[in-house]
């Protein structure tokens, strides 16, 4: 079974930075796409950023210019570099992977809290 484990969450001040990591049980090349989603209390889970097998990226309008998704050189890790953090970025962030055969997988999440 595919396993995804997020790390790097914590407390940050508004305007600060955090880097989230998603460690996978398979190399990133095995997936059609990977991404980061987030869910704030009382809200629906929403897309933050995605990266395809070919390296194309997509971002939610709310994070464009501030967040960057990338693949690690180790080939089994995906990162989300977050800069210029805002209090509204506070949420549980989840790693997601989509296989070449239509299956999807989720990590358990890591909490990001941004104070003003």
PDB file of C-alpha atoms in Angstrom:
ATOM      1  CA  UNK A   1       0.000   0.000   0.000  1.00  0.00           C
ATOM      2  CA  UNK A   2       1.213   3.485  -0.830  1.00  0.00           C
ATOM      3  CA  UNK A   3       2.098   5.593   2.198  1.00  0.00           C
ATOM      4  CA  UNK A   4       2.562   9.355   2.367  1.00  0.00           C
ATOM      5  CA  UNK A   5       3.963  11.092   5.438  1.00  0.00           C
ATOM      6  CA  UNK A   6       3.940  14.870   5.851  1.00  0.00           C
ATOM      7  CA  UNK A   7       6.295  16.844   8.060  1.00  0.00           C
ATOM      8  CA  UNK A   8       7.499  20.394   8.575  1.00  0.00           C
ATOM      9  CA  UNK A   9       4.373  21.973   9.971  1.00  0.00           C
ATOM     10  CA  UNK A  10       4.414  24.179  13.014  1.00  0.00           C
ATOM     11  CA  UNK A  11       3.971  27.725  14.205  1.00  0.00           C
ATOM     12  CA  UNK A  12       5.086  30.651  12.083  1.00  0.00           C
ATOM     13  CA  UNK A  13       4.695  34.390  12.282  1.00  0.00           C
ATOM     14  CA  UNK A  14       2.884  36.289   9.562  1.00  0.00           C
ATOM     15  CA  UNK A  15       5.381  37.062   6.830  1.00  0.00           C
ATOM     16  CA  UNK A  16       7.514  34.088   7.771  1.00  0.00           C
ATOM     17  CA  UNK A  17       8.320  30.854   5.961  1.00  0.00           C
ATOM     18  CA  UNK A  18       7.935  27.107   6.378  1.00  0.00           C
ATOM     19  CA  UNK A  19       8.847  24.152   4.198  1.00  0.00           C
ATOM     20  CA  UNK A  20       6.605  21.110   4.221  1.00  0.00           C
ATOM     21  CA  UNK A  21       7.868  17.701   3.156  1.00  0.00           C
ATOM     22  CA  UNK A  22       5.981  14.672   1.883  1.00  0.00           C
ATOM     23  CA  UNK A  23       7.885  11.404   2.088  1.00  0.00           C
ATOM     24  CA  UNK A  24       6.497   8.654  -0.132  1.00  0.00           C
ATOM     25  CA  UNK A  25       6.819   4.884  -0.084  1.00  0.00           C
ATOM     26  CA  UNK A  26       7.414   4.995  -3.849  1.00  0.00           C
ATOM     27  CA  UNK A  27       9.478   7.276  -6.030  1.00  0.00           C
ATOM     28  CA  UNK A  28       7.608  10.338  -7.239  1.00  0.00           C
ATOM     29  CA  UNK A  29       8.089   9.177 -10.827  1.00  0.00           C
ATOM     30  CA  UNK A  30       5.647   6.333 -10.055  1.00  0.00           C
ATOM     31  CA  UNK A  31       2.781   8.821  -9.713  1.00  0.00           C
ATOM     32  CA  UNK A  32       0.906  10.680 -12.414  1.00  0.00           C
ATOM     33  CA  UNK A  33       0.765  13.728 -10.167  1.00  0.00           C
ATOM     34  CA  UNK A  34       1.286  14.822  -6.590  1.00  0.00           C
ATOM     35  CA  UNK A  35      -0.068  17.742  -4.691  1.00  0.00           C
ATOM     36  CA  UNK A  36      -0.721  19.579  -1.489  1.00  0.00           C
ATOM     37  CA  UNK A  37      -4.172  20.295  -0.112  1.00  0.00           C
ATOM     38  CA  UNK A  38      -5.229  22.067   3.042  1.00  0.00           C
ATOM     39  CA  UNK A  39      -8.231  22.158   5.327  1.00  0.00           C
ATOM     40  CA  UNK A  40      -8.956  24.862   7.876  1.00  0.00           C
ATOM     41  CA  UNK A  41     -11.427  24.277  10.716  1.00  0.00           C
ATOM     42  CA  UNK A  42     -14.974  24.461   9.389  1.00  0.00           C
ATOM     43  CA  UNK A  43     -13.828  24.601   5.773  1.00  0.00           C
ATOM     44  CA  UNK A  44     -13.647  22.116   2.931  1.00  0.00           C
ATOM     45  CA  UNK A  45     -10.354  20.617   1.873  1.00  0.00           C
ATOM     46  CA  UNK A  46      -8.940  22.727  -0.936  1.00  0.00           C
ATOM     47  CA  UNK A  47      -6.198  22.417  -3.506  1.00  0.00           C
ATOM     48  CA  UNK A  48      -3.001  24.317  -2.773  1.00  0.00           C
ATOM     49  CA  UNK A  49      -0.555  23.123  -5.430  1.00  0.00           C
ATOM     50  CA  UNK A  50       0.076  20.196  -7.767  1.00  0.00           C
ATOM     51  CA  UNK A  51       3.000  18.902  -9.776  1.00  0.00           C
ATOM     52  CA  UNK A  52       2.685  16.379 -12.589  1.00  0.00           C
ATOM     53  CA  UNK A  53       4.918  13.497 -13.561  1.00  0.00           C
ATOM     54  CA  UNK A  54       6.357  15.771 -16.238  1.00  0.00           C
ATOM     55  CA  UNK A  55       7.011  18.628 -13.834  1.00  0.00           C
ATOM     56  CA  UNK A  56       4.160  20.991 -14.661  1.00  0.00           C
ATOM     57  CA  UNK A  57       2.838  22.907 -11.661  1.00  0.00           C
ATOM     58  CA  UNK A  58      -0.462  24.469 -10.726  1.00  0.00           C
ATOM     59  CA  UNK A  59      -1.347  26.702  -7.784  1.00  0.00           C
ATOM     60  CA  UNK A  60      -4.426  28.041  -6.108  1.00  0.00           C
ATOM     61  CA  UNK A  61      -4.830  31.757  -6.740  1.00  0.00           C
ATOM     62  CA  UNK A  62      -4.528  32.439  -3.025  1.00  0.00           C
ATOM     63  CA  UNK A  63      -0.963  31.096  -2.864  1.00  0.00           C
ATOM     64  CA  UNK A  64       0.482  32.047  -6.256  1.00  0.00           C
ATOM     65  CA  UNK A  65       3.742  33.896  -5.871  1.00  0.00           C
ATOM     66  CA  UNK A  66       4.130  32.751  -2.276  1.00  0.00           C
ATOM     67  CA  UNK A  67       4.212  28.927  -2.349  1.00  0.00           C
ATOM     68  CA  UNK A  68       6.355  26.635  -4.480  1.00  0.00           C
ATOM     69  CA  UNK A  69       5.891  22.897  -4.990  1.00  0.00           C
ATOM     70  CA  UNK A  70       8.913  20.859  -6.023  1.00  0.00           C
ATOM     71  CA  UNK A  71      10.295  17.336  -6.242  1.00  0.00           C
ATOM     72  CA  UNK A  72      13.233  16.351  -4.085  1.00  0.00           C
ATOM     73  CA  UNK A  73      16.498  15.091  -5.511  1.00  0.00           C
ATOM     74  CA  UNK A  74      16.026  11.857  -3.554  1.00  0.00           C
ATOM     75  CA  UNK A  75      13.107  11.052  -5.913  1.00  0.00           C
ATOM     76  CA  UNK A  76      10.758  10.020  -3.103  1.00  0.00           C
ATOM     77  CA  UNK A  77       9.953  13.425  -1.645  1.00  0.00           C
ATOM     78  CA  UNK A  78       7.786  16.387  -2.587  1.00  0.00           C
ATOM     79  CA  UNK A  79       8.161  19.782  -0.926  1.00  0.00           C
ATOM     80  CA  UNK A  80       5.968  22.793  -0.434  1.00  0.00           C
ATOM     81  CA  UNK A  81       7.997  25.919   0.254  1.00  0.00           C
ATOM     82  CA  UNK A  82       5.747  28.507   1.845  1.00  0.00           C
ATOM     83  CA  UNK A  83       6.807  32.145   2.119  1.00  0.00           C
ATOM     84  CA  UNK A  84       5.062  35.371   3.085  1.00  0.00           C
ATOM     85  CA  UNK A  85       2.727  33.369   5.279  1.00  0.00           C
ATOM     86  CA  UNK A  86      -0.607  34.852   6.264  1.00  0.00           C
ATOM     87  CA  UNK A  87      -2.927  33.945   9.152  1.00  0.00           C
ATOM     88  CA  UNK A  88      -5.425  32.638   6.600  1.00  0.00           C
ATOM     89  CA  UNK A  89      -2.868  30.002   5.591  1.00  0.00           C
ATOM     90  CA  UNK A  90      -3.517  28.296   8.926  1.00  0.00           C
ATOM     91  CA  UNK A  91      -4.758  24.778   8.189  1.00  0.00           C
ATOM     92  CA  UNK A  92      -3.890  21.114   8.200  1.00  0.00           C
ATOM     93  CA  UNK A  93      -1.882  20.450   5.061  1.00  0.00           C
ATOM     94  CA  UNK A  94      -2.239  17.086   3.326  1.00  0.00           C
ATOM     95  CA  UNK A  95      -0.034  15.396   0.761  1.00  0.00           C
ATOM     96  CA  UNK A  96      -1.810  13.718  -2.140  1.00  0.00           C
ATOM     97  CA  UNK A  97      -0.673  11.343  -4.860  1.00  0.00           C
ATOM     98  CA  UNK A  98      -2.442  10.106  -7.975  1.00  0.00           C
ATOM     99  CA  UNK A  99      -1.238   6.896  -9.566  1.00  0.00           C
ATOM    100  CA  UNK A 100      -0.918   6.151 -13.246  1.00  0.00           C
ATOM    101  CA  UNK A 101      -3.922   3.830 -12.883  1.00  0.00           C
ATOM    102  CA  UNK A 102      -6.418   6.238 -11.315  1.00  0.00           C
ATOM    103  CA  UNK A 103      -5.862   5.536  -7.612  1.00  0.00           C
ATOM    104  CA  UNK A 104      -5.447   8.364  -5.109  1.00  0.00           C
ATOM    105  CA  UNK A 105      -3.649   8.402  -1.770  1.00  0.00           C
ATOM    106  CA  UNK A 106      -3.521  10.782   1.196  1.00  0.00           C
ATOM    107  CA  UNK A 107      -1.204  11.441   4.082  1.00  0.00           C
ATOM    108  CA  UNK A 108      -2.466  12.120   7.594  1.00  0.00           C
ATOM    109  CA  UNK A 109      -1.631  15.815   7.462  1.00  0.00           C
ATOM    110  CA  UNK A 110       0.604  18.305   9.223  1.00  0.00           C
ATOM    111  CA  UNK A 111      -0.678  21.395  11.029  1.00  0.00           C
ATOM    112  CA  UNK A 112       0.475  24.854  10.017  1.00  0.00           C
ATOM    113  CA  UNK A 113      -0.436  27.732  12.310  1.00  0.00           C
ATOM    114  CA  UNK A 114       0.337  31.312  11.321  1.00  0.00           C
ATOM    115  CA  UNK A 115       0.046  34.019  13.950  1.00  0.00           C
ATOM    116  CA  UNK A 116      -0.360  37.722  13.370  1.00  0.00           C
TER     117      UNK A 116
END
